[in-house]
Amino acid sequence: MAPMLILALLALLGSTTAKRLQVSGTNLTYGDEVVFLSGSNIAWHNYGYDFGNGAYDGTIATWVQEIADAGGNSIRVWVHVEGDNTPNYDTDGFVTACDRTGTFENDVLSLLDAAEESNVVVNLCMWNAAVLRNQKTIDLLYDDAKLDAYIENCLTPLMETIKGHPALGSYEVFNEPEGIVLVESNTDPCYDTTQIGVQGAGWAGNEIPMENILRFIGRQNQAVRSIDPETLITIGAWSQFSANDVFPNSNNFYTDTCLNQAAGGSDAHIDYYQMHTYDWLEAWTIDAPFTVDAPDYVLDKPLVIGEFASVRGAGTPLPDLLVYAYEHGYNGAWTWHFNGEGDVTDTREDQVEALGYLVGRTDNGFIDFTVE
């Protein structure tokens, strides 16, 4: 083949390669532009029953379009949650597939396709540790053979189905792993949870050692990265207390060192940090994200405020919270949450209105970008 023809073919192939959400230093980028992830949590339509076994009904895709129409560019969606619907466990607690009907992987793919059409990138949050009651899911944190079965029979086929998708922004093993942690002292700071225990960690009552939690996270991070190394990975820390080492009341459990050590290898790390923040007794906790600038945490990776709401925002209107995040060095902010259920969430209408306040801004990252 003539050299010029080869070059032309390579150029054509390069032009059709999907863009992906990426990290550049402490910035998030899409294509060649620094971006700010402005959007909402769609934690669930039907809690734990949105994907697989015939449950996917397209409602979430409709909400994605509503978020896009409001000016948002990203969502965070929960997938397995506690494990009541997916993955499929046998009677001994081993995962045999993602679901009984074989539709799970394509359900997630359908959401990503809809997100791409809406110019929205998706963060897939797989499990919920703010509440975790399914014993078969809990067993995955103690039994490596059972975790291996999940990785082989569900996580791997899922990632093989969705790898390279331009709307697949990032993967997140756990929402708020601090909920299930055992509060205990340890000579290794990666596993010493006494400090975050003082701040309220362990509320779910499962009392699982931090070493087990970090291994559970790190092993799945490794599996995802081995299949699709361009998919970013994050973790939904419940607060600033567990995701930085700068302030004296905090301890960062999600460093490369801690995750790789617990997983027993490399590539268990996250690519960007994510903190959640709600007020307590109508005041922000000390050093909360809406009281400091992102660089004050001295993290070596981007930082997204993954959950917040004005109804638990120390009296601050929702648009002001979004603007604060944008103007104080954060790389994204996701309102909680779009179905509007519960007493810790803003209404869908308020979230839609607030997202409009960042439309068109580029000074601290592009809000408008094309997913392709």
mmCIF file of C-alpha atoms in Angstrom, residues 44-366:
data_model
loop_
_atom_site.group_PDB
_atom_site.id
_atom_site.type_symbol
_atom_site.label_atom_id
_atom_site.label_comp_id
_atom_site.label_asym_id
_atom_site.label_seq_id
_atom_site.Cartn_x
_atom_site.Cartn_y
_atom_site.Cartn_z
ATOM 1 C CA TRP A 44 -32.509 5.844 40.859
ATOM 2 C CA HIS A 45 -35.934 5.810 39.314
ATOM 3 C CA ASN A 46 -36.802 2.555 41.096
ATOM 4 C CA TYR A 47 -34.250 2.013 43.865
ATOM 5 C CA GLY A 48 -32.031 -0.901 42.860
ATOM 6 C CA TYR A 49 -34.327 -1.977 40.017
ATOM 7 C CA ASP A 50 -33.408 0.285 37.108
ATOM 8 C CA PHE A 51 -31.263 -2.137 35.079
ATOM 9 C CA GLY A 52 -31.545 -5.818 34.216
ATOM 10 C CA ASN A 53 -34.296 -8.443 34.424
ATOM 11 C CA GLY A 54 -36.617 -6.383 32.240
ATOM 12 C CA ALA A 55 -36.607 -3.382 34.594
ATOM 13 C CA TYR A 56 -35.133 -0.768 32.263
ATOM 14 C CA ASP A 57 -37.989 1.359 30.927
ATOM 15 C CA GLY A 58 -36.238 4.420 29.493
ATOM 16 C CA THR A 59 -37.326 6.832 32.225
ATOM 17 C CA ILE A 60 -33.729 7.642 33.146
ATOM 18 C CA ALA A 61 -32.944 8.406 29.501
ATOM 19 C CA THR A 62 -35.831 10.883 29.499
ATOM 20 C CA TRP A 63 -34.409 12.548 32.602
ATOM 21 C CA VAL A 64 -30.987 12.734 30.940
ATOM 22 C CA GLN A 65 -32.540 14.759 28.139
ATOM 23 C CA GLU A 66 -34.225 17.059 30.677
ATOM 24 C CA ILE A 67 -30.873 17.658 32.373
ATOM 25 C CA ALA A 68 -29.259 18.357 29.003
ATOM 26 C CA ASP A 69 -32.048 20.751 28.021
ATOM 27 C CA ALA A 70 -31.454 22.610 31.288
ATOM 28 C CA GLY A 71 -27.766 23.026 30.447
ATOM 29 C CA GLY A 72 -26.269 20.054 32.289
ATOM 30 C CA ASN A 73 -23.535 17.922 30.755
ATOM 31 C CA SER A 74 -23.231 14.962 33.145
ATOM 32 C CA ILE A 75 -25.056 12.581 35.468
ATOM 33 C CA ARG A 76 -24.201 10.139 38.229
ATOM 34 C CA VAL A 77 -26.400 7.034 38.166
ATOM 35 C CA TRP A 78 -26.594 4.084 40.587
ATOM 36 C CA VAL A 79 -26.486 0.586 39.092
ATOM 37 C CA HIS A 80 -26.514 -2.507 41.380
ATOM 38 C CA VAL A 81 -27.176 -0.442 44.531
ATOM 39 C CA GLU A 82 -27.538 -3.090 47.294
ATOM 40 C CA GLY A 83 -27.648 -6.077 44.937
ATOM 41 C CA ASP A 84 -31.309 -6.992 45.317
ATOM 42 C CA ASN A 85 -32.030 -7.124 41.578
ATOM 43 C CA THR A 86 -28.564 -7.397 40.057
ATOM 44 C CA PRO A 87 -26.135 -9.073 39.909
ATOM 45 C CA ASN A 88 -27.544 -12.605 39.810
ATOM 46 C CA TYR A 89 -26.434 -14.662 42.836
ATOM 47 C CA ASP A 90 -26.768 -18.427 43.136
ATOM 48 C CA THR A 91 -27.919 -20.024 46.393
ATOM 49 C CA ASP A 92 -24.336 -20.063 47.694
ATOM 50 C CA GLY A 93 -23.835 -16.366 47.027
ATOM 51 C CA PHE A 94 -21.674 -16.634 43.918
ATOM 52 C CA VAL A 95 -22.441 -14.305 41.013
ATOM 53 C CA THR A 96 -23.343 -16.280 37.902
ATOM 54 C CA ALA A 97 -24.260 -13.367 35.607
ATOM 55 C CA CYS A 98 -25.306 -9.734 35.778
ATOM 56 C CA ASP A 99 -28.977 -10.717 35.681
ATOM 57 C CA ARG A 100 -31.307 -13.621 34.925
ATOM 58 C CA THR A 101 -32.477 -12.388 31.531
ATOM 59 C CA GLY A 102 -29.204 -11.340 29.949
ATOM 60 C CA THR A 103 -30.415 -7.787 29.333
ATOM 61 C CA PHE A 104 -28.371 -5.932 31.967
ATOM 62 C CA GLU A 105 -25.348 -5.049 29.853
ATOM 63 C CA ASN A 106 -27.469 -3.747 26.987
ATOM 64 C CA ASP A 107 -29.638 -1.761 29.406
ATOM 65 C CA VAL A 108 -26.560 0.134 30.577
ATOM 66 C CA LEU A 109 -25.429 0.507 26.964
ATOM 67 C CA SER A 110 -28.838 1.928 26.045
ATOM 68 C CA LEU A 111 -28.471 4.592 28.729
ATOM 69 C CA LEU A 112 -25.017 5.506 27.439
ATOM 70 C CA ASP A 113 -26.369 5.754 23.884
ATOM 71 C CA ALA A 114 -29.135 8.083 25.068
ATOM 72 C CA ALA A 115 -26.603 10.151 27.001
ATOM 73 C CA GLU A 116 -24.412 10.510 23.933
ATOM 74 C CA GLU A 117 -27.387 11.790 21.938
ATOM 75 C CA SER A 118 -27.966 14.376 24.684
ATOM 76 C CA ASN A 119 -24.278 15.394 24.954
ATOM 77 C CA VAL A 120 -24.085 14.076 28.499
ATOM 78 C CA VAL A 121 -21.353 11.967 30.096
ATOM 79 C CA VAL A 122 -22.217 9.338 32.698
ATOM 80 C CA ASN A 123 -20.617 8.286 35.956
ATOM 81 C CA LEU A 124 -21.707 4.723 36.795
ATOM 82 C CA CYS A 125 -21.889 4.195 40.557
ATOM 83 C CA MET A 126 -22.190 0.455 41.065
ATOM 84 C CA TRP A 127 -22.887 -0.151 44.782
ATOM 85 C CA ASN A 128 -24.393 1.774 47.701
ATOM 86 C CA ALA A 129 -22.702 1.652 51.112
ATOM 87 C CA ALA A 130 -24.790 4.369 52.730
ATOM 88 C CA VAL A 131 -27.241 1.499 53.272
ATOM 89 C CA LEU A 132 -26.172 -2.099 52.621
ATOM 90 C CA ARG A 133 -28.497 -4.872 53.772
ATOM 91 C CA ASN A 134 -28.063 -7.679 51.238
ATOM 92 C CA GLN A 135 -25.918 -10.342 52.887
ATOM 93 C CA LYS A 136 -24.780 -11.828 49.583
ATOM 94 C CA THR A 137 -23.405 -8.443 48.583
ATOM 95 C CA ILE A 138 -21.789 -7.983 51.992
ATOM 96 C CA ASP A 139 -20.095 -11.372 51.531
ATOM 97 C CA LEU A 140 -18.268 -10.032 48.458
ATOM 98 C CA LEU A 141 -16.227 -7.858 50.821
ATOM 99 C CA TYR A 142 -15.038 -10.862 52.810
ATOM 100 C CA ASP A 143 -14.717 -13.690 50.276
ATOM 101 C CA ASP A 144 -12.238 -13.217 47.425
ATOM 102 C CA ALA A 145 -13.663 -16.179 45.529
ATOM 103 C CA LYS A 146 -17.090 -14.565 45.497
ATOM 104 C CA LEU A 147 -15.629 -11.220 44.446
ATOM 105 C CA ASP A 148 -13.725 -13.029 41.668
ATOM 106 C CA ALA A 149 -17.002 -14.538 40.461
ATOM 107 C CA TYR A 150 -18.604 -11.095 40.322
ATOM 108 C CA ILE A 151 -15.665 -9.649 38.390
ATOM 109 C CA GLU A 152 -15.570 -12.569 35.940
ATOM 110 C CA ASN A 153 -19.294 -13.096 35.397
ATOM 111 C CA CYS A 154 -20.701 -9.573 35.562
ATOM 112 C CA LEU A 155 -18.194 -6.735 35.710
ATOM 113 C CA THR A 156 -16.098 -8.091 32.852
ATOM 114 C CA PRO A 157 -18.980 -8.654 30.408
ATOM 115 C CA LEU A 158 -20.397 -5.235 31.316
ATOM 116 C CA MET A 159 -17.118 -3.481 30.595
ATOM 117 C CA GLU A 160 -16.592 -5.472 27.401
ATOM 118 C CA THR A 161 -20.005 -4.237 26.246
ATOM 119 C CA ILE A 162 -19.550 -0.545 27.083
ATOM 120 C CA LYS A 163 -15.778 -0.009 26.776
ATOM 121 C CA GLY A 164 -14.744 2.939 24.652
ATOM 122 C CA HIS A 165 -18.186 4.545 24.726
ATOM 123 C CA PRO A 166 -17.847 8.336 24.425
ATOM 124 C CA ALA A 167 -20.558 8.907 27.044
ATOM 125 C CA LEU A 168 -18.888 6.626 29.604
ATOM 126 C CA GLY A 169 -17.247 9.284 31.712
ATOM 127 C CA SER A 170 -16.248 7.325 34.787
ATOM 128 C CA TYR A 171 -16.756 4.265 36.957
ATOM 129 C CA GLU A 172 -17.348 4.310 40.711
ATOM 130 C CA VAL A 173 -17.397 1.178 42.853
ATOM 131 C CA PHE A 174 -19.092 2.589 45.950
ATOM 132 C CA ASN A 175 -21.346 5.387 47.058
ATOM 133 C CA GLU A 176 -20.133 6.475 50.489
ATOM 134 C CA PRO A 177 -18.104 3.443 51.596
ATOM 135 C CA GLU A 178 -17.637 5.122 54.986
ATOM 136 C CA GLY A 179 -21.201 4.126 55.875
ATOM 137 C CA ILE A 180 -20.325 0.452 56.310
ATOM 138 C CA VAL A 181 -16.884 0.868 57.861
ATOM 139 C CA LEU A 182 -15.726 -0.530 61.184
ATOM 140 C CA VAL A 183 -14.404 2.255 63.379
ATOM 141 C CA GLU A 184 -11.126 0.987 64.792
ATOM 142 C CA SER A 185 -7.535 2.012 65.400
ATOM 143 C CA ASN A 186 -4.790 0.560 63.228
ATOM 144 C CA THR A 187 -1.059 1.149 63.001
ATOM 145 C CA ASP A 188 -1.474 1.561 59.243
ATOM 146 C CA PRO A 189 -3.062 4.971 58.468
ATOM 147 C CA CYS A 190 -4.730 3.445 55.415
ATOM 148 C CA TYR A 191 -6.910 1.383 57.742
ATOM 149 C CA ASP A 192 -7.140 3.535 60.885
ATOM 150 C CA THR A 193 -10.718 4.840 60.965
ATOM 151 C CA THR A 194 -10.828 6.405 64.419
ATOM 152 C CA GLN A 195 -10.711 9.969 63.069
ATOM 153 C CA ILE A 196 -13.607 9.551 60.648
ATOM 154 C CA GLY A 197 -15.478 7.633 63.326
ATOM 155 C CA VAL A 198 -15.516 10.777 65.427
ATOM 156 C CA GLN A 199 -17.107 12.562 62.458
ATOM 157 C CA GLY A 200 -19.889 9.970 62.115
ATOM 158 C CA ALA A 201 -18.581 7.221 59.831
ATOM 159 C CA GLY A 202 -20.002 3.725 60.317
ATOM 160 C CA TRP A 203 -23.623 4.843 60.459
ATOM 161 C CA ALA A 204 -24.910 1.831 58.459
ATOM 162 C CA GLY A 205 -23.775 -0.561 61.191
ATOM 163 C CA ASN A 206 -22.072 -3.210 59.014
ATOM 164 C CA GLU A 207 -18.677 -2.800 60.737
ATOM 165 C CA ILE A 208 -16.535 -3.897 57.791
ATOM 166 C CA PRO A 209 -12.791 -3.241 58.165
ATOM 167 C CA MET A 210 -11.441 -0.493 55.934
ATOM 168 C CA GLU A 211 -8.882 -2.906 54.509
ATOM 169 C CA ASN A 212 -11.707 -5.089 53.150
ATOM 170 C CA ILE A 213 -13.493 -2.055 51.727
ATOM 171 C CA LEU A 214 -10.400 -0.755 49.971
ATOM 172 C CA ARG A 215 -9.643 -4.215 48.589
ATOM 173 C CA PHE A 216 -13.199 -4.472 47.241
ATOM 174 C CA ILE A 217 -12.817 -1.080 45.565
ATOM 175 C CA GLY A 218 -9.284 -1.627 44.316
ATOM 176 C CA ARG A 219 -9.871 -5.060 42.807
ATOM 177 C CA GLN A 220 -12.784 -3.751 40.746
ATOM 178 C CA ASN A 221 -10.791 -0.674 39.716
ATOM 179 C CA GLN A 222 -8.067 -2.996 38.447
ATOM 180 C CA ALA A 223 -10.561 -5.059 36.457
ATOM 181 C CA VAL A 224 -12.127 -2.006 34.829
ATOM 182 C CA ARG A 225 -8.754 -0.508 33.967
ATOM 183 C CA SER A 226 -7.534 -3.773 32.426
ATOM 184 C CA ILE A 227 -10.461 -3.783 29.981
ATOM 185 C CA ASP A 228 -10.844 -0.065 29.287
ATOM 186 C CA PRO A 229 -7.876 1.931 30.563
ATOM 187 C CA GLU A 230 -9.404 5.176 29.269
ATOM 188 C CA THR A 231 -12.460 4.983 31.527
ATOM 189 C CA LEU A 232 -11.831 7.279 34.477
ATOM 190 C CA ILE A 233 -12.383 5.935 37.977
ATOM 191 C CA THR A 234 -13.619 7.793 41.053
ATOM 192 C CA ILE A 235 -15.059 7.049 44.487
ATOM 193 C CA GLY A 236 -18.001 8.753 46.184
ATOM 194 C CA ALA A 237 -16.531 9.811 49.527
ATOM 195 C CA TRP A 238 -19.195 10.794 52.051
ATOM 196 C CA SER A 239 -17.360 13.957 53.035
ATOM 197 C CA GLN A 240 -14.062 15.787 53.064
ATOM 198 C CA PHE A 241 -13.081 13.917 56.223
ATOM 199 C CA SER A 242 -12.117 10.726 54.359
ATOM 200 C CA ALA A 243 -10.579 12.224 51.227
ATOM 201 C CA ASN A 244 -7.774 14.591 52.212
ATOM 202 C CA ASP A 245 -4.731 14.653 54.478
ATOM 203 C CA VAL A 246 -4.383 18.415 54.872
ATOM 204 C CA PHE A 247 -6.866 19.197 57.619
ATOM 205 C CA PRO A 248 -6.235 17.620 61.039
ATOM 206 C CA ASN A 249 -9.711 16.081 61.329
ATOM 207 C CA SER A 250 -9.320 14.132 58.055
ATOM 208 C CA ASN A 251 -7.575 11.105 56.617
ATOM 209 C CA ASN A 252 -7.331 10.284 52.903
ATOM 210 C CA PHE A 253 -8.094 6.593 52.414
ATOM 211 C CA TYR A 254 -8.229 6.813 48.616
ATOM 212 C CA THR A 255 -4.607 7.527 47.812
ATOM 213 C CA ASP A 256 -2.839 5.405 45.217
ATOM 214 C CA THR A 257 -0.793 3.871 48.020
ATOM 215 C CA CYS A 258 -3.790 2.774 50.094
ATOM 216 C CA LEU A 259 -5.790 1.346 47.188
ATOM 217 C CA ASN A 260 -2.874 -0.471 45.564
ATOM 218 C CA GLN A 261 -1.751 -1.872 48.909
ATOM 219 C CA ALA A 262 -5.204 -3.203 49.759
ATOM 220 C CA ALA A 263 -5.717 -4.657 46.277
ATOM 221 C CA GLY A 264 -2.307 -6.293 46.304
ATOM 222 C CA GLY A 265 -0.950 -4.793 43.103
ATOM 223 C CA SER A 266 -1.054 -1.769 40.846
ATOM 224 C CA ASP A 267 -3.744 0.066 38.841
ATOM 225 C CA ALA A 268 -6.197 0.098 41.761
ATOM 226 C CA HIS A 269 -6.097 3.899 41.987
ATOM 227 C CA ILE A 270 -8.798 6.462 41.251
ATOM 228 C CA ASP A 271 -8.399 9.182 38.619
ATOM 229 C CA TYR A 272 -10.351 11.928 40.337
ATOM 230 C CA TYR A 273 -11.729 12.587 43.790
ATOM 231 C CA GLN A 274 -15.383 13.063 44.632
ATOM 232 C CA MET A 275 -16.705 14.511 47.882
ATOM 233 C CA HIS A 276 -20.311 14.709 49.097
ATOM 234 C CA THR A 277 -21.402 17.488 51.405
ATOM 235 C CA TYR A 278 -24.532 18.339 53.392
ATOM 236 C CA ASP A 279 -24.945 20.720 56.297
ATOM 237 C CA TRP A 280 -25.366 19.555 59.878
ATOM 238 C CA LEU A 281 -27.787 21.455 62.103
ATOM 239 C CA GLU A 282 -28.007 24.096 59.354
ATOM 240 C CA ALA A 283 -24.255 24.732 59.302
ATOM 241 C CA TRP A 284 -21.448 23.349 57.179
ATOM 242 C CA THR A 285 -19.055 20.939 58.841
ATOM 243 C CA ILE A 286 -15.537 22.261 59.296
ATOM 244 C CA ASP A 287 -13.534 22.489 56.054
ATOM 245 C CA ALA A 288 -16.514 21.367 53.931
ATOM 246 C CA PRO A 289 -16.231 21.965 50.170
ATOM 247 C CA PHE A 290 -18.504 25.016 50.173
ATOM 248 C CA THR A 291 -16.308 26.711 52.792
ATOM 249 C CA VAL A 292 -12.921 26.296 51.084
ATOM 250 C CA ASP A 293 -11.415 26.327 47.602
ATOM 251 C CA ALA A 294 -10.660 22.987 45.944
ATOM 252 C CA PRO A 295 -6.872 23.615 45.934
ATOM 253 C CA ASP A 296 -6.997 23.961 49.734
ATOM 254 C CA TYR A 297 -7.287 20.173 49.972
ATOM 255 C CA VAL A 298 -3.909 19.863 48.177
ATOM 256 C CA LEU A 299 -5.026 16.859 46.143
ATOM 257 C CA ASP A 300 -3.027 15.780 43.113
ATOM 258 C CA LYS A 301 -6.123 14.967 41.056
ATOM 259 C CA PRO A 302 -9.343 16.702 39.995
ATOM 260 C CA LEU A 303 -12.114 17.058 42.567
ATOM 261 C CA VAL A 304 -15.879 16.916 41.946
ATOM 262 C CA ILE A 305 -18.580 17.727 44.501
ATOM 263 C CA GLY A 306 -20.593 14.581 43.897
ATOM 264 C CA GLU A 307 -23.680 15.266 46.048
ATOM 265 C CA PHE A 308 -25.194 18.415 47.536
ATOM 266 C CA ALA A 309 -28.604 20.071 47.927
ATOM 267 C CA SER A 310 -29.797 23.493 48.953
ATOM 268 C CA VAL A 311 -32.260 21.968 51.449
ATOM 269 C CA ARG A 312 -29.137 20.837 53.322
ATOM 270 C CA GLY A 313 -26.978 23.710 52.156
ATOM 271 C CA ALA A 314 -26.697 25.951 55.215
ATOM 272 C CA GLY A 315 -29.313 28.285 53.773
ATOM 273 C CA THR A 316 -27.549 28.790 50.438
ATOM 274 C CA PRO A 317 -29.679 28.800 47.251
ATOM 275 C CA LEU A 318 -28.930 25.992 44.813
ATOM 276 C CA PRO A 319 -27.709 28.263 41.964
ATOM 277 C CA ASP A 320 -25.235 29.899 44.350
ATOM 278 C CA LEU A 321 -23.849 26.496 45.327
ATOM 279 C CA LEU A 322 -23.293 25.548 41.695
ATOM 280 C CA VAL A 323 -21.634 28.869 40.939
ATOM 281 C CA TYR A 324 -19.434 28.544 44.045
ATOM 282 C CA ALA A 325 -18.201 25.140 42.902
ATOM 283 C CA TYR A 326 -17.481 26.511 39.435
ATOM 284 C CA GLU A 327 -15.632 29.586 40.663
ATOM 285 C CA HIS A 328 -13.623 28.011 43.489
ATOM 286 C CA GLY A 329 -11.552 25.435 41.667
ATOM 287 C CA TYR A 330 -13.766 22.361 41.680
ATOM 288 C CA ASN A 331 -14.078 20.278 38.517
ATOM 289 C CA GLY A 332 -17.756 19.469 38.720
ATOM 290 C CA ALA A 333 -20.890 19.453 40.869
ATOM 291 C CA TRP A 334 -23.886 17.075 40.800
ATOM 292 C CA THR A 335 -27.125 18.068 42.520
ATOM 293 C CA TRP A 336 -28.985 15.516 44.671
ATOM 294 C CA HIS A 337 -31.129 14.028 43.183
ATOM 295 C CA PHE A 338 -33.257 14.187 40.082
ATOM 296 C CA ASN A 339 -36.263 12.084 41.046
ATOM 297 C CA GLY A 340 -36.836 14.406 43.991
ATOM 298 C CA GLU A 341 -37.625 11.680 46.554
ATOM 299 C CA GLY A 342 -36.850 12.174 50.222
ATOM 300 C CA ASP A 343 -36.285 15.136 52.515
ATOM 301 C CA VAL A 344 -32.621 15.691 51.585
ATOM 302 C CA THR A 345 -33.230 16.571 47.956
ATOM 303 C CA ASP A 346 -34.177 19.624 45.985
ATOM 304 C CA THR A 347 -37.122 19.426 43.621
ATOM 305 C CA ARG A 348 -36.524 18.506 40.024
ATOM 306 C CA GLU A 349 -37.761 21.948 39.012
ATOM 307 C CA ASP A 350 -35.236 23.688 41.269
ATOM 308 C CA GLN A 351 -32.413 21.541 39.925
ATOM 309 C CA VAL A 352 -33.378 22.290 36.331
ATOM 310 C CA GLU A 353 -33.450 26.013 37.069
ATOM 311 C CA ALA A 354 -30.087 25.959 38.867
ATOM 312 C CA LEU A 355 -28.281 24.140 36.051
ATOM 313 C CA GLY A 356 -29.103 27.036 33.766
ATOM 314 C CA TYR A 357 -26.918 29.412 35.761
ATOM 315 C CA LEU A 358 -23.707 27.929 34.335
ATOM 316 C CA VAL A 359 -24.793 27.664 30.717
ATOM 317 C CA GLY A 360 -22.288 29.191 28.341
ATOM 318 C CA ARG A 361 -19.526 29.730 30.870
ATOM 319 C CA THR A 362 -15.967 28.893 29.839
ATOM 320 C CA ASP A 363 -13.762 30.833 32.272
ATOM 321 C CA ASN A 364 -13.276 27.887 34.652
ATOM 322 C CA GLY A 365 -14.037 25.080 32.240
ATOM 323 C CA PHE A 366 -16.429 24.511 29.369
#
